[in-house]
Amino acid sequence: MIYDFDTTATSPVLPEVLTEYVRMLGEQGNNPSSTHAGGLRALHQVDEAKRIIARCLDCSAEEIIFTSGGTESINLALLGASRRNNRRPRRAVTTAGEHDAVIETFKVLRDDEGYEIDFVPLTPEGTADTDAFIQALEKAPCGLISLIVASNETGAVNDCGLLLPLVRERAPQAVTHGDIVQVCGKMPFSFRRSGFDFASLSGHKFGAPKGTGVLLKRKGAALSPIIHGGGQQHNFRSGTVNAPGAMALALALRFHSERLEAEREHVLAMHHLFLREIAARGVPHRVISPDGGSPYVLSIAFPGIRGETMLNALSAEGVYLSTGSACGSKRAGENHVLAAMGLDKQAILSAVRISFAPHHTDSDVRHLASRLADNYGRYASI
Ligand code: PLP
């Protein structure tokens, strides 16, 4: 039996979605751009998916662009918005807590388009430092802003209700992008009220198949395509629209949106149960995730044992967790988000990321705590 506590990296397709997805893959193979009846049926499916997503994320159907996932959405938003708005200041503000998809895209803007990028430091709680954010906005005119809403490393949640009005006051010309990959299906989110011009999400993080994603684009927000071809999706994203994938994403999002409060309470209960269980077993630990963040992500250090060692020991027993973002996992011992929170190398080396999900049970969590405690006893050197 596998105990998967790494659902921040990806999640299995929800059984409720899988049946419908497989049916659509088998039965409705037409291209939504074809003008025959089969194509129109596929187009209808895409439109229905948009209606469902629009209801879940409080946006309009016209604001939805389907992509292949979070990374593509982020690339499209940042590259496409900056290239289209090339008279805006070539200065971007983001945070030190962003996912690599944002950081690496900004590096492209820096190297290819001469952008200056300001990375706002994090507080010890893992959120963007508000005073430093204000300073960055006031330092010089700014054309582009990207903010991660919930951290994939710690679950820390940036208060966009506070930060976005600051942008509107101090940098009204700036285009804003939100990375809501770890928000969708886990926390309430209203695109309309968020104040973002763009927001990126990824289906495989909440029970839709891999290769599905969405970029939300506010009406009137200017965007150049980064993928060129047949002009699908109003030329913002060429390529045949993945109709079954779009519907699967919509169904998975709706599934969680209808259960958001209950799932969050359950996940929080699992998170607390785990902390109680390891405390009861006397495992020394330091919780890195802040209070009040997303309960779906727990960053925690176990002094005396490398996170990597714990990961490998548990993996051999069918218990999966991670030492941080799966995208950055090649650089063992380095974690730019934990470093930006001020953690020293030792703490970072001994940190692991545990993800809690709605399908976890008390006995799953007790199993994790017990295996972790045993392996700590076996491998820790204090
Ligand atoms: N942004 C965040 C916060 C993420 O957690 C991830 C994936 O880990 C991404 C972006 C990239 O999404 P995808 O894997 O769909 O490309």
CSV table of C-alpha atoms in Angstrom, one decimal, residues 5-265:
chain,number,residue,atom,x,y,z
A,5,PHE,CA,1.8,12.6,1.4
A,6,ASP,CA,3.2,14.5,-1.6
A,7,THR,CA,0.1,15.8,-3.2
A,8,THR,CA,1.4,19.3,-3.4
A,9,ALA,CA,3.6,18.0,-6.2
A,10,THR,CA,0.8,16.3,-8.0
A,11,SER,CA,-2.4,14.4,-7.3
A,12,PRO,CA,-4.1,11.4,-8.7
A,13,VAL,CA,-7.1,12.0,-11.0
A,14,LEU,CA,-10.3,11.9,-8.8
A,15,PRO,CA,-12.3,8.7,-9.4
A,16,GLU,CA,-15.4,10.9,-10.1
A,17,VAL,CA,-13.5,12.7,-12.8
A,18,LEU,CA,-11.6,9.7,-14.2
A,19,THR,CA,-14.8,7.8,-15.4
A,20,GLU,CA,-16.1,10.8,-17.2
A,21,TYR,CA,-12.6,11.7,-18.6
A,22,VAL,CA,-12.1,8.3,-20.0
A,23,ARG,CA,-15.5,8.2,-21.5
A,24,MET,CA,-14.8,11.6,-23.2
A,25,LEU,CA,-11.4,10.4,-24.5
A,26,GLY,CA,-13.0,7.4,-26.1
A,27,GLU,CA,-16.3,8.8,-27.4
A,28,GLN,CA,-15.7,12.4,-28.2
A,29,GLY,CA,-12.6,12.6,-30.3
A,30,ASN,CA,-13.4,15.6,-32.4
A,31,ASN,CA,-11.6,18.8,-32.7
A,32,PRO,CA,-13.5,21.7,-31.1
A,33,SER,CA,-12.4,23.9,-34.1
A,34,SER,CA,-14.0,21.6,-36.6
A,35,THR,CA,-17.3,22.9,-38.0
A,36,HIS,CA,-19.1,19.5,-38.4
A,37,ALA,CA,-21.5,18.2,-35.7
A,38,GLY,CA,-18.7,16.3,-33.9
A,39,GLY,CA,-16.6,19.5,-33.7
A,40,LEU,CA,-19.5,21.5,-32.4
A,41,ARG,CA,-20.2,18.9,-29.7
A,42,ALA,CA,-16.5,19.2,-28.6
A,43,LEU,CA,-16.8,23.0,-28.7
A,44,HIS,CA,-19.9,22.7,-26.6
A,45,GLN,CA,-18.0,20.6,-24.1
A,46,VAL,CA,-15.2,23.3,-23.9
A,47,ASP,CA,-17.8,26.0,-23.4
A,48,GLU,CA,-19.5,24.0,-20.7
A,49,ALA,CA,-16.1,23.5,-19.0
A,50,LYS,CA,-15.6,27.3,-19.1
A,51,ARG,CA,-19.0,27.9,-17.5
A,52,ILE,CA,-18.2,25.5,-14.6
A,53,ILE,CA,-14.7,27.0,-14.0
A,54,ALA,CA,-16.2,30.5,-14.2
A,55,ARG,CA,-18.7,29.7,-11.4
A,56,CYS,CA,-16.0,28.1,-9.2
A,57,LEU,CA,-13.4,31.0,-9.6
A,58,ASP,CA,-15.9,33.9,-9.9
A,59,CYS,CA,-14.7,35.0,-13.4
A,60,SER,CA,-16.4,35.1,-16.7
A,61,ALA,CA,-16.1,32.3,-19.3
A,62,GLU,CA,-14.4,34.8,-21.7
A,63,GLU,CA,-11.6,35.2,-19.2
A,64,ILE,CA,-10.5,31.6,-19.5
A,65,ILE,CA,-7.6,30.4,-21.7
A,66,PHE,CA,-6.8,26.6,-21.5
A,67,THR,CA,-3.1,25.7,-21.3
A,68,SER,CA,-1.1,22.6,-20.5
A,69,GLY,CA,-0.5,23.5,-16.9
A,70,GLY,CA,0.8,26.0,-14.3
A,71,THR,CA,4.2,26.5,-15.9
A,72,GLU,CA,2.7,27.3,-19.4
A,73,SER,CA,0.1,29.6,-17.9
A,74,ILE,CA,2.8,31.5,-16.0
A,75,ASN,CA,5.0,31.8,-19.0
A,76,LEU,CA,2.1,33.0,-21.1
A,77,ALA,CA,1.1,35.6,-18.5
A,78,LEU,CA,4.5,37.0,-17.8
A,79,LEU,CA,6.1,36.9,-21.3
A,80,GLY,CA,2.8,37.6,-23.1
A,81,ALA,CA,1.8,40.6,-21.0
A,82,SER,CA,5.3,42.2,-21.0
A,83,ARG,CA,5.8,41.8,-24.7
A,84,ARG,CA,2.4,43.2,-25.5
A,85,ASN,CA,2.9,46.1,-23.1
A,86,ASN,CA,6.3,47.1,-24.3
A,87,ARG,CA,5.9,50.7,-23.5
A,88,ARG,CA,5.5,50.0,-19.8
A,89,PRO,CA,8.4,50.3,-17.4
A,90,ARG,CA,10.8,47.4,-17.8
A,91,ARG,CA,10.8,46.7,-14.1
A,92,ALA,CA,9.1,43.8,-12.4
A,93,VAL,CA,8.3,43.2,-8.7
A,94,THR,CA,7.8,39.7,-7.4
A,95,THR,CA,8.7,37.8,-4.2
A,96,ALA,CA,11.5,35.6,-3.0
A,97,GLY,CA,8.9,32.9,-2.4
A,98,GLU,CA,7.9,32.2,-6.0
A,99,HIS,CA,7.9,28.9,-7.8
A,100,ASP,CA,10.7,28.3,-10.3
A,101,ALA,CA,8.2,28.8,-13.2
A,102,VAL,CA,7.9,32.5,-12.2
A,103,ILE,CA,11.6,33.0,-11.3
A,104,GLU,CA,12.9,31.4,-14.5
A,105,THR,CA,10.5,33.3,-16.7
A,106,PHE,CA,11.5,36.5,-15.0
A,107,LYS,CA,15.2,35.6,-15.8
A,108,VAL,CA,14.2,35.4,-19.5
A,109,LEU,CA,12.6,38.8,-19.3
A,110,ARG,CA,15.8,40.1,-17.6
A,111,ASP,CA,18.2,38.5,-20.1
A,112,ASP,CA,16.2,39.0,-23.3
A,113,GLU,CA,14.2,42.1,-22.7
A,114,GLY,CA,16.4,44.1,-20.2
A,115,TYR,CA,13.9,43.8,-17.3
A,116,GLU,CA,15.1,44.7,-13.8
A,117,ILE,CA,13.6,42.3,-11.4
A,118,ASP,CA,13.0,43.1,-7.7
A,119,PHE,CA,12.5,40.1,-5.4
A,120,VAL,CA,10.7,41.2,-2.3
A,121,PRO,CA,12.1,39.4,0.8
A,122,LEU,CA,10.0,37.1,2.9
A,123,THR,CA,9.2,37.4,6.6
A,124,PRO,CA,10.2,34.5,8.8
A,125,GLU,CA,6.6,33.3,8.4
A,126,GLY,CA,7.2,32.9,4.6
A,127,THR,CA,4.9,35.8,3.3
A,128,ALA,CA,6.1,38.8,1.3
A,129,ASP,CA,7.4,41.5,3.6
A,130,THR,CA,4.8,44.3,3.3
A,131,ASP,CA,7.1,47.2,4.0
A,132,ALA,CA,9.7,45.9,1.5
A,133,PHE,CA,6.9,45.4,-1.0
A,134,ILE,CA,5.8,49.0,-0.6
A,135,GLN,CA,9.5,50.2,-1.0
A,136,ALA,CA,9.9,48.1,-4.2
A,137,LEU,CA,6.7,49.7,-5.6
A,138,GLU,CA,7.9,53.2,-4.7
A,139,LYS,CA,11.5,52.8,-5.7
A,140,ALA,CA,10.9,53.2,-9.5
A,141,PRO,CA,8.1,52.8,-11.9
A,142,CYS,CA,7.1,49.2,-12.3
A,143,GLY,CA,5.4,47.5,-15.2
A,144,LEU,CA,4.8,43.9,-14.0
A,145,ILE,CA,4.0,42.2,-10.7
A,146,SER,CA,3.7,38.6,-9.9
A,147,LEU,CA,2.7,37.2,-6.5
A,148,ILE,CA,2.3,33.6,-5.3
A,149,VAL,CA,-0.9,33.4,-3.3
A,150,ALA,CA,-0.3,30.1,-1.4
A,151,SER,CA,3.3,28.8,-1.2
A,152,ASN,CA,4.0,25.3,-2.5
A,153,GLU,CA,6.9,25.1,-0.1
A,154,THR,CA,5.3,26.2,3.2
A,155,GLY,CA,1.6,26.9,2.7
A,156,ALA,CA,2.2,30.5,3.7
A,157,VAL,CA,-0.6,32.7,2.2
A,158,ASN,CA,0.1,36.2,0.9
A,159,ASP,CA,-2.7,38.6,1.8
A,160,CYS,CA,-3.7,39.8,-1.7
A,161,GLY,CA,-6.5,41.8,-0.2
A,162,LEU,CA,-3.8,44.0,1.3
A,163,LEU,CA,-1.1,43.8,-1.4
A,164,LEU,CA,-3.1,44.4,-4.5
A,165,PRO,CA,-4.6,47.7,-3.3
A,166,LEU,CA,-1.1,48.8,-2.6
A,167,VAL,CA,-0.2,48.0,-6.2
A,168,ARG,CA,-3.2,50.0,-7.5
A,169,GLU,CA,-2.2,53.0,-5.3
A,170,ARG,CA,1.5,53.0,-6.0
A,171,ALA,CA,1.9,51.4,-9.4
A,172,PRO,CA,-1.4,51.7,-11.1
A,173,GLN,CA,0.2,51.1,-14.5
A,174,ALA,CA,1.5,47.7,-13.5
A,175,VAL,CA,0.1,44.5,-14.9
A,176,THR,CA,-0.6,42.0,-12.1
A,177,HIS,CA,-0.3,38.2,-12.1
A,178,GLY,CA,-1.2,35.7,-9.4
A,179,ASP,CA,0.1,32.2,-9.0
A,180,ILE,CA,-2.9,30.4,-7.7
A,181,VAL,CA,-1.7,26.9,-8.4
A,182,GLN,CA,-1.8,25.9,-4.7
A,183,VAL,CA,-5.1,27.8,-4.1
A,184,CYS,CA,-7.5,26.2,-6.6
A,185,GLY,CA,-9.6,23.5,-5.1
A,186,LYS,CA,-8.2,24.2,-1.7
A,187,MET,CA,-9.2,27.8,-0.7
A,188,PRO,CA,-11.9,30.1,-1.8
A,189,PHE,CA,-10.8,32.4,-4.7
A,190,SER,CA,-12.6,35.1,-6.6
A,191,PHE,CA,-10.8,36.3,-9.7
A,192,ARG,CA,-13.2,39.2,-10.0
A,193,ARG,CA,-12.4,40.5,-6.5
A,194,SER,CA,-8.7,39.5,-6.5
A,195,GLY,CA,-7.5,42.5,-8.4
A,196,PHE,CA,-5.2,40.4,-10.6
A,197,ASP,CA,-5.1,40.9,-14.3
A,198,PHE,CA,-3.9,37.4,-14.8
A,199,ALA,CA,-4.0,34.2,-12.7
A,200,SER,CA,-2.4,30.8,-13.4
A,201,LEU,CA,-3.7,27.4,-12.3
A,202,SER,CA,-2.9,23.8,-12.9
A,203,GLY,CA,-5.3,20.9,-13.1
A,204,HIS,CA,-3.1,18.1,-11.8
A,205,LYS,CA,-2.8,19.8,-8.4
A,206,PHE,CA,-6.4,19.1,-7.6
A,207,GLY,CA,-7.4,15.8,-9.2
A,208,ALA,CA,-7.5,16.6,-12.9
A,209,PRO,CA,-5.1,15.0,-15.4
A,210,LYS,CA,-1.6,16.2,-16.0
A,211,GLY,CA,-1.3,18.4,-19.0
A,212,THR,CA,-4.3,20.6,-18.1
A,213,GLY,CA,-4.2,24.2,-16.9
A,214,VAL,CA,-5.8,27.6,-17.2
A,215,LEU,CA,-4.7,31.1,-17.5
A,216,LEU,CA,-7.3,33.6,-16.3
A,217,LYS,CA,-7.1,36.9,-18.2
A,218,ARG,CA,-9.1,39.9,-17.2
A,219,LYS,CA,-11.2,41.3,-20.0
A,220,GLY,CA,-9.2,44.0,-21.7
A,221,ALA,CA,-5.8,42.9,-20.3
A,222,ALA,CA,-3.4,43.0,-23.2
A,223,LEU,CA,-1.6,39.7,-24.0
A,224,SER,CA,0.7,38.5,-26.8
A,225,PRO,CA,0.7,34.8,-27.6
A,226,ILE,CA,3.9,32.8,-26.9
A,227,ILE,CA,2.7,29.7,-28.9
A,228,HIS,CA,1.9,30.4,-32.5
A,229,GLY,CA,-0.2,28.4,-34.9
A,230,GLY,CA,-3.8,28.0,-35.9
A,231,GLY,CA,-5.1,31.0,-33.9
A,232,GLN,CA,-7.3,29.0,-31.4
A,233,GLN,CA,-8.6,30.6,-28.3
A,234,HIS,CA,-8.7,34.1,-29.9
A,235,ASN,CA,-5.1,33.6,-30.9
A,236,PHE,CA,-3.9,33.8,-27.3
A,237,ARG,CA,-3.0,30.1,-27.3
A,238,SER,CA,-2.8,28.3,-30.6
A,239,GLY,CA,-3.1,24.5,-30.6
A,240,THR,CA,-6.0,22.1,-30.6
A,241,VAL,CA,-8.0,22.7,-27.4
A,242,ASN,CA,-7.9,19.6,-25.2
A,243,ALA,CA,-11.7,19.3,-24.8
A,244,PRO,CA,-11.7,16.2,-22.5
A,245,GLY,CA,-8.9,17.7,-20.4
A,246,ALA,CA,-10.8,21.0,-20.1
A,247,MET,CA,-13.9,19.2,-18.9
A,248,ALA,CA,-11.9,17.1,-16.5
A,249,LEU,CA,-10.3,20.2,-15.0
A,250,ALA,CA,-13.7,21.8,-14.6
A,251,LEU,CA,-15.2,18.7,-13.0
A,252,ALA,CA,-12.3,18.3,-10.5
A,253,LEU,CA,-12.5,22.0,-9.6
A,254,ARG,CA,-16.2,21.8,-9.1
A,255,PHE,CA,-15.9,18.6,-7.0
A,256,HIS,CA,-13.6,20.4,-4.6
A,257,SER,CA,-15.3,23.8,-4.8
A,258,GLU,CA,-18.6,22.1,-3.6
A,259,ARG,CA,-16.7,20.7,-0.6
A,260,LEU,CA,-14.2,23.4,0.1
A,261,GLU,CA,-15.0,24.1,3.8
A,262,ALA,CA,-15.5,20.4,4.8
A,263,GLU,CA,-12.3,19.4,3.0
A,264,ARG,CA,-10.3,22.2,4.5
A,265,GLU,CA,-11.5,21.3,8.0
